[in-house]
C-alpha atoms as an extended CHARMM CRD file, in Angstrom:
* protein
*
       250  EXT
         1         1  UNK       CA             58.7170000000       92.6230000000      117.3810000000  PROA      1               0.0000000000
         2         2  UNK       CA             55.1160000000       93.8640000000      115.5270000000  PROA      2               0.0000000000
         3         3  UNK       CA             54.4100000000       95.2870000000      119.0170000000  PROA      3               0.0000000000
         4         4  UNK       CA             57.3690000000       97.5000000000      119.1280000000  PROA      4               0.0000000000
         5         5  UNK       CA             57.0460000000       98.6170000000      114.9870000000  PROA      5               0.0000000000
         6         6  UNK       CA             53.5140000000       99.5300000000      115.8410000000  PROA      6               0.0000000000
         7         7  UNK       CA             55.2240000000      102.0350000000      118.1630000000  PROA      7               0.0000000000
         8         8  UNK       CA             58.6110000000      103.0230000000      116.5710000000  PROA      8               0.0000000000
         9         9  UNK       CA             59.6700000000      103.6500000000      113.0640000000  PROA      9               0.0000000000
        10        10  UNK       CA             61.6300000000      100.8880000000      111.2410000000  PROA      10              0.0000000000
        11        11  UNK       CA             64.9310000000      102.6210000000      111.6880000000  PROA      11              0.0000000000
        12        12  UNK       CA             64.3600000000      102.9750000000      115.2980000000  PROA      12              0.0000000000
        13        13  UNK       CA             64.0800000000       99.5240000000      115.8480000000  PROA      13              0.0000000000
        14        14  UNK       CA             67.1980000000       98.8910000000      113.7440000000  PROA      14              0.0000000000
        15        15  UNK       CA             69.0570000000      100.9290000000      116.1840000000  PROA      15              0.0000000000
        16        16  UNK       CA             68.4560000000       98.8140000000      119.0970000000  PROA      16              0.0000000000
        17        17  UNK       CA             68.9350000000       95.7280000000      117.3700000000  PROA      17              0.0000000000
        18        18  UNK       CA             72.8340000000       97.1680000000      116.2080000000  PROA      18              0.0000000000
        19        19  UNK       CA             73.1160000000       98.0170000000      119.8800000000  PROA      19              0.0000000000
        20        20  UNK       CA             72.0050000000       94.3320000000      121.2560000000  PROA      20              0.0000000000
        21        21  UNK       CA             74.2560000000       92.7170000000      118.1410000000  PROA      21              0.0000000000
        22        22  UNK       CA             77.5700000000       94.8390000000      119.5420000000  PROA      22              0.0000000000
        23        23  UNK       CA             76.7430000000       94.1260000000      123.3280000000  PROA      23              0.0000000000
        24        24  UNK       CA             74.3560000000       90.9560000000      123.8170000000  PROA      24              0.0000000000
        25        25  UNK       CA             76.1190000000       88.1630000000      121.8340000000  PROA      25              0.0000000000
        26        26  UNK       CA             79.8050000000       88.4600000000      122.9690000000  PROA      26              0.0000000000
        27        27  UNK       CA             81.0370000000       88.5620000000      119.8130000000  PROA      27              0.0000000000
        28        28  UNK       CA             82.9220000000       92.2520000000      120.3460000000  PROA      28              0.0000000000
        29        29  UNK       CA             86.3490000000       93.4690000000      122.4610000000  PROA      29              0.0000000000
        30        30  UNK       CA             87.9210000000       95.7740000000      123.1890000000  PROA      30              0.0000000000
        31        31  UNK       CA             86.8980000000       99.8010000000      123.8680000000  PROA      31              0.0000000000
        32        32  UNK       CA             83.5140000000      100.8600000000      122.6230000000  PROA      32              0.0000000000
        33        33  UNK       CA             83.6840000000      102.7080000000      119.0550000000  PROA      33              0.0000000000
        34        34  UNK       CA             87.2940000000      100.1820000000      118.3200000000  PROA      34              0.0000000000
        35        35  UNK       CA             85.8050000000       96.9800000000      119.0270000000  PROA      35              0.0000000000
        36        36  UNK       CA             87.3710000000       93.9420000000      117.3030000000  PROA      36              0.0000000000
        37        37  UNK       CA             86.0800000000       90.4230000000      117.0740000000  PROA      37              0.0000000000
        38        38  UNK       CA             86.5990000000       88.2670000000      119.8380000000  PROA      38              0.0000000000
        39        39  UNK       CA             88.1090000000       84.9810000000      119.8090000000  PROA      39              0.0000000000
        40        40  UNK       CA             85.7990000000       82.4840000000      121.1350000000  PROA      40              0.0000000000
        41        41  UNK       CA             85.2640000000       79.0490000000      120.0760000000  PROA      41              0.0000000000
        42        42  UNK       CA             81.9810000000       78.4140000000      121.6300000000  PROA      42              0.0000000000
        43        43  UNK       CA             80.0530000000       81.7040000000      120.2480000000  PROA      43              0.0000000000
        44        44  UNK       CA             81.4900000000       80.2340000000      116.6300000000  PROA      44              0.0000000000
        45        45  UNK       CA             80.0350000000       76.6000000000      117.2450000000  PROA      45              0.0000000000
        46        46  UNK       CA             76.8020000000       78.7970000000      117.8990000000  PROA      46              0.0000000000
        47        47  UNK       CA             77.1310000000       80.6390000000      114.6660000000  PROA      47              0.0000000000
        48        48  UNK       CA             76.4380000000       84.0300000000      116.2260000000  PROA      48              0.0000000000
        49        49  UNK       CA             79.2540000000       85.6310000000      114.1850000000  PROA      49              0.0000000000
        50        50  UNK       CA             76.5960000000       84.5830000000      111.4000000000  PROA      50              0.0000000000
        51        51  UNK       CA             73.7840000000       85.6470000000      113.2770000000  PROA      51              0.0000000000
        52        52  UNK       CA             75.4040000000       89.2990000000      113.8080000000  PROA      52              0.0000000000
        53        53  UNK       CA             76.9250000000       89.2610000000      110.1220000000  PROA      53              0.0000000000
        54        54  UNK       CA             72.8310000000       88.4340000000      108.6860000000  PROA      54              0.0000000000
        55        55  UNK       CA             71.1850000000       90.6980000000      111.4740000000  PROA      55              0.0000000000
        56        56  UNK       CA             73.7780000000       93.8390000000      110.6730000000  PROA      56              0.0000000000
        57        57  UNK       CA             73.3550000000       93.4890000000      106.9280000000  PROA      57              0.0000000000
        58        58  UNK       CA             69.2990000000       93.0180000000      107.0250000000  PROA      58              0.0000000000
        59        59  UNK       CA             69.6480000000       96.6050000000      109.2670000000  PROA      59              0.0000000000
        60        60  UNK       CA             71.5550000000       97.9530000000      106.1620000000  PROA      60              0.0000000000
        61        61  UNK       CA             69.3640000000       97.0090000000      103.2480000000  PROA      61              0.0000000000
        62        62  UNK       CA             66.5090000000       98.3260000000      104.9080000000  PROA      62              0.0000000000
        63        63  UNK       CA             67.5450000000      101.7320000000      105.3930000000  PROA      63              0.0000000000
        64        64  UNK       CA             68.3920000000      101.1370000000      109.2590000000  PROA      64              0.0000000000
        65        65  UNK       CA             72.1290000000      101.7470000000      110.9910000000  PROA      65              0.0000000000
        66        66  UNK       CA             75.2440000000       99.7490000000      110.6250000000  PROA      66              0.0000000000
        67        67  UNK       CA             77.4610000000       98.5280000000      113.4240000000  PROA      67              0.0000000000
        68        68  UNK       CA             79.2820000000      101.7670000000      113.4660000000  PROA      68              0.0000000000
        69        69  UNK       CA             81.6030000000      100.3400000000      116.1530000000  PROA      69              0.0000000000
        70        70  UNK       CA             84.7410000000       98.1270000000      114.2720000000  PROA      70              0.0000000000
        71        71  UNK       CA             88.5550000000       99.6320000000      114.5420000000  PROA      71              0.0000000000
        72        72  UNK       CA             89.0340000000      101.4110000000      111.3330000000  PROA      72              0.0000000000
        73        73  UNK       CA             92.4610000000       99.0560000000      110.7440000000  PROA      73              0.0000000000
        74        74  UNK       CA             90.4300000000       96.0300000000      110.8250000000  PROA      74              0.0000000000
        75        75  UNK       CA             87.2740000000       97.2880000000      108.7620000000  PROA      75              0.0000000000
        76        76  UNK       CA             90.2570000000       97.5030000000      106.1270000000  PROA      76              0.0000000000
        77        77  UNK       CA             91.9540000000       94.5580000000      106.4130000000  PROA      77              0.0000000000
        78        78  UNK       CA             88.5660000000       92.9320000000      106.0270000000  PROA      78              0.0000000000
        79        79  UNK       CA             87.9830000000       94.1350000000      102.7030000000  PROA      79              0.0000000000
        80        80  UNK       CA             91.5250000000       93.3180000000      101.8270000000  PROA      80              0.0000000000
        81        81  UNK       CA             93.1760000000       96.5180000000      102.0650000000  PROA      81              0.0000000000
        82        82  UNK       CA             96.8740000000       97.2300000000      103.0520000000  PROA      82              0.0000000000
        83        83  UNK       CA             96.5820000000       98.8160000000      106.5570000000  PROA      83              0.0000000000
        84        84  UNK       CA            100.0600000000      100.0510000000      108.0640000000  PROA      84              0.0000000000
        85        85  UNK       CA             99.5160000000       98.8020000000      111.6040000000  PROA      85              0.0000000000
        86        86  UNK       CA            102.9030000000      100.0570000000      112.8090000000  PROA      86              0.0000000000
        87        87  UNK       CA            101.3460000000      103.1430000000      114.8350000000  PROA      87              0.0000000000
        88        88  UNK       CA             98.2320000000      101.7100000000      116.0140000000  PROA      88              0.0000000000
        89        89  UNK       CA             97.8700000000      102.2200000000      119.7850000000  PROA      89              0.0000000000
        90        90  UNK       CA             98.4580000000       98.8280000000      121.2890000000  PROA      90              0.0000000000
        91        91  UNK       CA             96.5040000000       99.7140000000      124.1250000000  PROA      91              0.0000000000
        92        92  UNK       CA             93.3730000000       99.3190000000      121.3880000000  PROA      92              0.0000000000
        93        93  UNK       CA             94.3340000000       95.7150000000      121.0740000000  PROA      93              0.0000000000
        94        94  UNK       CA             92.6930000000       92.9380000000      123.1140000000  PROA      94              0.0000000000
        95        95  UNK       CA             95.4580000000       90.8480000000      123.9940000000  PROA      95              0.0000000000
        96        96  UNK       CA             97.3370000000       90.3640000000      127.0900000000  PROA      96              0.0000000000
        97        97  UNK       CA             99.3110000000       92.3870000000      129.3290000000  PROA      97              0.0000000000
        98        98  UNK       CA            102.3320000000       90.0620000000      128.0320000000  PROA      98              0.0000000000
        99        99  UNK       CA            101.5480000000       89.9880000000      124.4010000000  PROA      99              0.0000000000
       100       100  UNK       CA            101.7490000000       93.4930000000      124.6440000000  PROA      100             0.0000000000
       101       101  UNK       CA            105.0180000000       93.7420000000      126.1820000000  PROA      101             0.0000000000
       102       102  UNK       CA            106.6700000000       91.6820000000      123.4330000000  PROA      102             0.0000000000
       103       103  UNK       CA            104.8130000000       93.7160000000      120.8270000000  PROA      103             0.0000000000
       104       104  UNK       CA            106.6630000000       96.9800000000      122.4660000000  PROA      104             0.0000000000
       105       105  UNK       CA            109.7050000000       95.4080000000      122.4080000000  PROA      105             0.0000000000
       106       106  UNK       CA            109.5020000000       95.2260000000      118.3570000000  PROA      106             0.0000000000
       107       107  UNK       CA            108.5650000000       98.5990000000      118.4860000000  PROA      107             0.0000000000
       108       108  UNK       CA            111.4110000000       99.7810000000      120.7800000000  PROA      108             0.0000000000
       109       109  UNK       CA            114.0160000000       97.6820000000      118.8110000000  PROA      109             0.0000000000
       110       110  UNK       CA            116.6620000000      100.1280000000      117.4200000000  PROA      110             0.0000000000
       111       111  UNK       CA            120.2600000000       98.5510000000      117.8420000000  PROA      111             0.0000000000
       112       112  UNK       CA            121.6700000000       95.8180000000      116.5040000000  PROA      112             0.0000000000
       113       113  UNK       CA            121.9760000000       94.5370000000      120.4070000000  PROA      113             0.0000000000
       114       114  UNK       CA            118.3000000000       94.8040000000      120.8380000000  PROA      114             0.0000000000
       115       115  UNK       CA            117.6240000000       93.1990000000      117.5300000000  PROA      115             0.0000000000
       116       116  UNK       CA            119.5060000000       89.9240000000      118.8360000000  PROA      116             0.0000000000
       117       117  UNK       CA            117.9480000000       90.1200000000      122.2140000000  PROA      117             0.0000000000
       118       118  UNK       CA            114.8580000000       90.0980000000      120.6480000000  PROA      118             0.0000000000
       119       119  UNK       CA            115.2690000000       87.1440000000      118.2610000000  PROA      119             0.0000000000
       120       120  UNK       CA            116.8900000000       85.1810000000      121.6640000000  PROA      120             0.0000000000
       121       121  UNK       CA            113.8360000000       86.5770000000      123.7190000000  PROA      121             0.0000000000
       122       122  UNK       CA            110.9630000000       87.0500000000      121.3740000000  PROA      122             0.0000000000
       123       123  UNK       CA            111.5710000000       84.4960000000      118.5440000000  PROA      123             0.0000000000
       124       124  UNK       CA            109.5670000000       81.7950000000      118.9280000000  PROA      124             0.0000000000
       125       125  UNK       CA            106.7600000000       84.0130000000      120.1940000000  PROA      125             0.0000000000
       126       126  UNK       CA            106.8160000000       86.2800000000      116.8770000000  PROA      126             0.0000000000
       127       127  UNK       CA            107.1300000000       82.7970000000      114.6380000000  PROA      127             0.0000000000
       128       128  UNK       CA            103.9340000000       81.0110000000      116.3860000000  PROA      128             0.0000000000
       129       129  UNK       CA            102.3900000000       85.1960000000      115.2090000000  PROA      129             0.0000000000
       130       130  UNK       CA            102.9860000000       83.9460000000      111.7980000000  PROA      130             0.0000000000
       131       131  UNK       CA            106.3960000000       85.6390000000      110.8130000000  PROA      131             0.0000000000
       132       132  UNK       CA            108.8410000000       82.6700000000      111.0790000000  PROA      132             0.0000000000
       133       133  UNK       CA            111.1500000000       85.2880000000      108.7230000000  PROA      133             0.0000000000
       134       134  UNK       CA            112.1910000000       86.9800000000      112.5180000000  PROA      134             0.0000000000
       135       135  UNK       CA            115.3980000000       84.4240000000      112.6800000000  PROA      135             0.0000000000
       136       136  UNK       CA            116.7930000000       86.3450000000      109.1830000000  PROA      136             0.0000000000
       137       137  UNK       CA            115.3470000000       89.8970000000      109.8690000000  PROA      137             0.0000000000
       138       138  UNK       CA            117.5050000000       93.0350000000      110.0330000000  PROA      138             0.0000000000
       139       139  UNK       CA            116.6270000000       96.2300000000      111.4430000000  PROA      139             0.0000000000
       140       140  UNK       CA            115.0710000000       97.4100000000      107.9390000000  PROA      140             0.0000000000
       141       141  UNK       CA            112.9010000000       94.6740000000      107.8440000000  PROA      141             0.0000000000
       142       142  UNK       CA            111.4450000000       95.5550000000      111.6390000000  PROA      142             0.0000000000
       143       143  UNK       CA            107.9640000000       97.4660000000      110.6310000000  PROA      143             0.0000000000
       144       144  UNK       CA            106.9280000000       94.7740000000      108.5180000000  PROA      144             0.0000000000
       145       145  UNK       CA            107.4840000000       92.1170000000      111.4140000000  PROA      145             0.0000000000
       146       146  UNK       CA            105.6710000000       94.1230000000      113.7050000000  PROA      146             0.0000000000
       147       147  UNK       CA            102.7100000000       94.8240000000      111.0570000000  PROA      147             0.0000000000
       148       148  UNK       CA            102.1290000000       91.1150000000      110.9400000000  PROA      148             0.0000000000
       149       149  UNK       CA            102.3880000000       90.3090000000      114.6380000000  PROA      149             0.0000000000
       150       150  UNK       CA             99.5280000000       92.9770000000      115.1160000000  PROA      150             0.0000000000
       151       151  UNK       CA             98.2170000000       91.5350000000      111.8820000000  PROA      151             0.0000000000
       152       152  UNK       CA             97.8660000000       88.5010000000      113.6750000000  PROA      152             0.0000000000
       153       153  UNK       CA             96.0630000000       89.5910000000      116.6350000000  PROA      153             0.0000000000
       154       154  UNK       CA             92.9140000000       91.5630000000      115.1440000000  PROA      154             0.0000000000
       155       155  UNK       CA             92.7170000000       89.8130000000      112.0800000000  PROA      155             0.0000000000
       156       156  UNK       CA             94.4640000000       86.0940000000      110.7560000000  PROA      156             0.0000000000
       157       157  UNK       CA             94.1320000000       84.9270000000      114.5680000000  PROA      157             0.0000000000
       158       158  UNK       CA             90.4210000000       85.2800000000      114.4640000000  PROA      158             0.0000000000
       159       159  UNK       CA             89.9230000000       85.0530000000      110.4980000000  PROA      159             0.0000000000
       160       160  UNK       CA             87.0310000000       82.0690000000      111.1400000000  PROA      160             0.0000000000
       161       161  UNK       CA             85.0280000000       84.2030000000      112.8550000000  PROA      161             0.0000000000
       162       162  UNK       CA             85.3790000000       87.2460000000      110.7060000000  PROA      162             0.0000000000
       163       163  UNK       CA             84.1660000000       84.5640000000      107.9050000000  PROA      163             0.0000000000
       164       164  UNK       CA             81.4470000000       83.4230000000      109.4290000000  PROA      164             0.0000000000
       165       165  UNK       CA             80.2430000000       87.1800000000      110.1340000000  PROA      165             0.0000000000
       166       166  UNK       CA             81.2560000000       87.7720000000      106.6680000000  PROA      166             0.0000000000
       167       167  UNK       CA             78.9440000000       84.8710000000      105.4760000000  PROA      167             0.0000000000
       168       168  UNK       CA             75.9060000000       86.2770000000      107.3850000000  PROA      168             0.0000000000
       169       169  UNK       CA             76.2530000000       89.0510000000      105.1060000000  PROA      169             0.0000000000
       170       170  UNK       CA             76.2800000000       87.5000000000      102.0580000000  PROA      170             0.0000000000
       171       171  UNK       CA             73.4160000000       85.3610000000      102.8770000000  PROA      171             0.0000000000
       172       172  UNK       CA             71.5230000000       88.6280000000      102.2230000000  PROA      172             0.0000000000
       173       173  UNK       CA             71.3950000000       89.5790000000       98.7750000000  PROA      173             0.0000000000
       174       174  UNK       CA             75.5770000000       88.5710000000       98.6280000000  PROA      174             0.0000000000
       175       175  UNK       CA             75.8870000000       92.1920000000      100.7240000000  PROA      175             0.0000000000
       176       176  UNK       CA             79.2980000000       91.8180000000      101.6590000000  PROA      176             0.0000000000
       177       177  UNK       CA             80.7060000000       91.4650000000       98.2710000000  PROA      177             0.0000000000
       178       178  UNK       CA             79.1820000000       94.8860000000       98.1050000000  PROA      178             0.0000000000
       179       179  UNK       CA             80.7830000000       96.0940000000      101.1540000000  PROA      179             0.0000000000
       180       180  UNK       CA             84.1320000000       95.2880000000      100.4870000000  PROA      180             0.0000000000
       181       181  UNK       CA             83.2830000000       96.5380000000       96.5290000000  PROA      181             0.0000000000
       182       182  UNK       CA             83.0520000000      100.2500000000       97.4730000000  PROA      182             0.0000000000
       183       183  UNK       CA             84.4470000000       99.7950000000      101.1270000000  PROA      183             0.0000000000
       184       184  UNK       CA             85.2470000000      103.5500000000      101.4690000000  PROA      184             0.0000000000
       185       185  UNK       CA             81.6350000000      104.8510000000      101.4850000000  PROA      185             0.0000000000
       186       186  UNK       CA             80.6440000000      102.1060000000      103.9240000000  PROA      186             0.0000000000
       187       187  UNK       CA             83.6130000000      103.0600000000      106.4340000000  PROA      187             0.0000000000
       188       188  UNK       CA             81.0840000000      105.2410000000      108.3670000000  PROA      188             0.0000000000
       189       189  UNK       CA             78.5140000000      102.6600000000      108.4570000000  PROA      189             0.0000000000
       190       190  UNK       CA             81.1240000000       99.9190000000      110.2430000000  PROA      190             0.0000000000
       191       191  UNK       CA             83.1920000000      101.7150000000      111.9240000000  PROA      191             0.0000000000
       192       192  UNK       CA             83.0310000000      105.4280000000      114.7570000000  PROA      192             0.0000000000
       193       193  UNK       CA             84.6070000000      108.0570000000      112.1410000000  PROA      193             0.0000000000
       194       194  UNK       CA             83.6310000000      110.9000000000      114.8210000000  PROA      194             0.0000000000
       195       195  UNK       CA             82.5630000000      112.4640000000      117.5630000000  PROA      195             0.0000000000
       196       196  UNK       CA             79.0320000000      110.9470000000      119.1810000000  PROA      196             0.0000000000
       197       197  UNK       CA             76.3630000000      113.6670000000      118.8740000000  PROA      197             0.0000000000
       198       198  UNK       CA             74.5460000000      114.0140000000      122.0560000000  PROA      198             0.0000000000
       199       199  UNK       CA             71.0700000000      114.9320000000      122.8060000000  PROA      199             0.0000000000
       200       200  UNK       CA             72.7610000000      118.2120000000      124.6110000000  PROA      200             0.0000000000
       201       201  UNK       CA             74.7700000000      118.9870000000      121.9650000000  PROA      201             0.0000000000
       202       202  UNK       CA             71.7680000000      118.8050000000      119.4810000000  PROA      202             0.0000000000
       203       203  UNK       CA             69.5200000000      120.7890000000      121.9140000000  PROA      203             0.0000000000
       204       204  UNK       CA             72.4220000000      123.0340000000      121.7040000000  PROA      204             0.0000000000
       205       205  UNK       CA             71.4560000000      123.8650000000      118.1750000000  PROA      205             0.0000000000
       206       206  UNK       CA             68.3010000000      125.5680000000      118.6520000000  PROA      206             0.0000000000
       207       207  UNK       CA             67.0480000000      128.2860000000      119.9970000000  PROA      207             0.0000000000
       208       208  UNK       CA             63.8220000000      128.0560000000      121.7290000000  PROA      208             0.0000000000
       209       209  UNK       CA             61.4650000000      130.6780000000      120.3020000000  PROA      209             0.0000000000
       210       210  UNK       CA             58.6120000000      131.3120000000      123.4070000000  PROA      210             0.0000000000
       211       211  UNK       CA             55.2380000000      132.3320000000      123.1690000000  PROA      211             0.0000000000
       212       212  UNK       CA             54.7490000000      134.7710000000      126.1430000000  PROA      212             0.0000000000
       213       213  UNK       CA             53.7280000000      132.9380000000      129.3180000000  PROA      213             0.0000000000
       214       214  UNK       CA             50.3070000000      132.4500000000      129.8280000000  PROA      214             0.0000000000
       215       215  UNK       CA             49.1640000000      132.6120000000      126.1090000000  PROA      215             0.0000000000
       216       216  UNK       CA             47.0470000000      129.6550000000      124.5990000000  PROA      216             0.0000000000
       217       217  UNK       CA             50.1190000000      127.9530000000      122.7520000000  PROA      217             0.0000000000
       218       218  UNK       CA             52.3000000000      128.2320000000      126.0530000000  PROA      218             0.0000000000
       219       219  UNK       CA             51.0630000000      124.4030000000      127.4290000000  PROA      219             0.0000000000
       220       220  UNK       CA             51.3980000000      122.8730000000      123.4810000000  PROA      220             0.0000000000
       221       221  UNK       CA             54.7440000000      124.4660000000      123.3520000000  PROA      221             0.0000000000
       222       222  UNK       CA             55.9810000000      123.1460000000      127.0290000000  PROA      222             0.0000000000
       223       223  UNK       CA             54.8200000000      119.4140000000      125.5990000000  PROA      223             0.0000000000
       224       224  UNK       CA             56.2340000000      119.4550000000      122.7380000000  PROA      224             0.0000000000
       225       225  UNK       CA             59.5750000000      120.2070000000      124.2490000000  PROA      225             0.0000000000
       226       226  UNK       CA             59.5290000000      117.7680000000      126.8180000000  PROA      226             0.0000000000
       227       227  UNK       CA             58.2490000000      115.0450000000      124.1110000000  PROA      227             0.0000000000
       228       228  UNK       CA             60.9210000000      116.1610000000      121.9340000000  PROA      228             0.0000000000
       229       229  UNK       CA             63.8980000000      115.9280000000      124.9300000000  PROA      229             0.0000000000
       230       230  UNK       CA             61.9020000000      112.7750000000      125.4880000000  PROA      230             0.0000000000
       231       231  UNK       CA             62.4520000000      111.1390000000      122.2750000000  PROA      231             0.0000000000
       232       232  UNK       CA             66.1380000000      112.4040000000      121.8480000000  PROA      232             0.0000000000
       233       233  UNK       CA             66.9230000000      110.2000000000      125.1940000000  PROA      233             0.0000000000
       234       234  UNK       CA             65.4230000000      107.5020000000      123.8900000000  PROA      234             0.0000000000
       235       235  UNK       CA             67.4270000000      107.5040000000      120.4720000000  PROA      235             0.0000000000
       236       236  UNK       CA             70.5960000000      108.4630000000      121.9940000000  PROA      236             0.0000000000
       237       237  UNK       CA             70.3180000000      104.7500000000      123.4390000000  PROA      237             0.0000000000
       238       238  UNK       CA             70.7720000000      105.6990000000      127.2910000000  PROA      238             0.0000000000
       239       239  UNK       CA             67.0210000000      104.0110000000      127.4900000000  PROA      239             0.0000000000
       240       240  UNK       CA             67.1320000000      101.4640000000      124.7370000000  PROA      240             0.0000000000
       241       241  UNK       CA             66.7290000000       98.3690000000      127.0590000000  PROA      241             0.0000000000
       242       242  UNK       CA             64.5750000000       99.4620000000      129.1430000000  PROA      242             0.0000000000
       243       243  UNK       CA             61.8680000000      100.2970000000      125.7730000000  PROA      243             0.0000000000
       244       244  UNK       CA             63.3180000000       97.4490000000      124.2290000000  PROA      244             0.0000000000
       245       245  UNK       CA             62.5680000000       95.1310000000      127.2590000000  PROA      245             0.0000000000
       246       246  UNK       CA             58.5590000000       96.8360000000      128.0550000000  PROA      246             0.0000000000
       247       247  UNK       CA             57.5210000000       96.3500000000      124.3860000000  PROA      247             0.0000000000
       248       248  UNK       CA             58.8400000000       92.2170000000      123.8430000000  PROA      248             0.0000000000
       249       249  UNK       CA             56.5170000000       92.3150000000      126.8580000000  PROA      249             0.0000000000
       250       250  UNK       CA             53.2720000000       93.5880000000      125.5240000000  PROA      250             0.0000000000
């Protein structure tokens, strides 16, 4: 690691490490830029939910990038928000193809007949989500069973590991207190709010302002473009491991 902030600036180096915390630990599911946290046992007993919780607040405090990768519905729920879930694209979720289904159904349910095929069909299922209330619920009381069942998926079913993340935090300085203090100016730090900029959409920005050809300044120029293209490859993260992986072995 001094070998590689000899060569990069701080912040550079916090980059890849918020790259190799979303994709190297298994802690993450689901589509890049709506990830959620995965349930697994095993990386728990390991503490890497810590490990990622300590590693992504330590990139925070010292000026460096956040994960920038959570679903924006579970960044809330995190910091103990109220999050309607009712509308959240299910294919987001990581659950199974069956899970799903039955999560539709709620959705779909808009009859009395479908209510009771539901309850007959779906009932114990929806209880073991944490809504045993499903037996007594009418039509009315439909978006608030279904906002617990997905409640259940991204958030209570895995709330051990989004404590022990949440504990990695704190063990810097108590940062997620903070976090969850002023959670709507840290929103862009957790979670994708917008569109990627890419190194041709920044190039797209300039204009490149030539010195004729064949003038003194024409070779500086030509390098300093292609160091500059250079660099914004490297940052946009298409090369990360491959920098990552010479410099760990220098």
């Amino acid at each position: 690691m001094y070998a590689i902030r000899n060569k990069f600036p701080l912040t550079f180096c916090d980059r890849l490490l918020m790259l190799e915390v979303q994709s190297s630990l298994g802690i993450f599911e689901g589509r890049p830029g709506e990830l959620f946290f995965s349930y697994d046992l095993q990386a728990l007993d390991q503490n890497k939910f810590y490990t990622a919780g300590k590693l992504t607040a330590w990139s925070i405090i010292h000026n460096g990038p956040g994960l920038r990768c959570l679903n924006n519905s579970l960044f809330a729920l995190m910091c103990n928000q109220e999050v309607d879930l009712t509308n959240l694209d299910l294919g987001l979720l990581p659950i199974e193809s069956d899970d799903q289904s039955k999560i539709d159904q709620i959705k779909t349910c808009s009859t009395e007949e479908d209510l009771e095929t539901l309850k007959q069909v779906c009932g114990d299922w929806i209880a073991g989500c944490g809504v045993p209330t499903v037996y007594t619920a009418n039509l009315q009381d439909l978006p608030r069973v279904l906002n617990r069942v997905v409640a259940h998926f991204i958030f209570h079913r895995v709330a051990s590991m989004i404590q022990q993340f949440t504990a990695g935090m704190n063990s810097c300085g108590r940062f997620w207190d903070l976090v969850k203090s002023y959670w709507r100016q840290f929103v862009p730090v957790f979670t994708h709010t917008g569109e990627k900029l890419t190194r041709h959409k920044l190039l797209s920005l300039f204009i490149k302002a030539r010195s004729e050809e064949g003038s003194n300044r024409w070779e500086m120029e030509e390098s300093t473009l292609y160091l500059f293209e250079d660099w914004l490859l490297a940052i946009e993260g298409a090369w990360y491991c491959k920098i990552l992986n010479y410099f760990l072995a220098l």
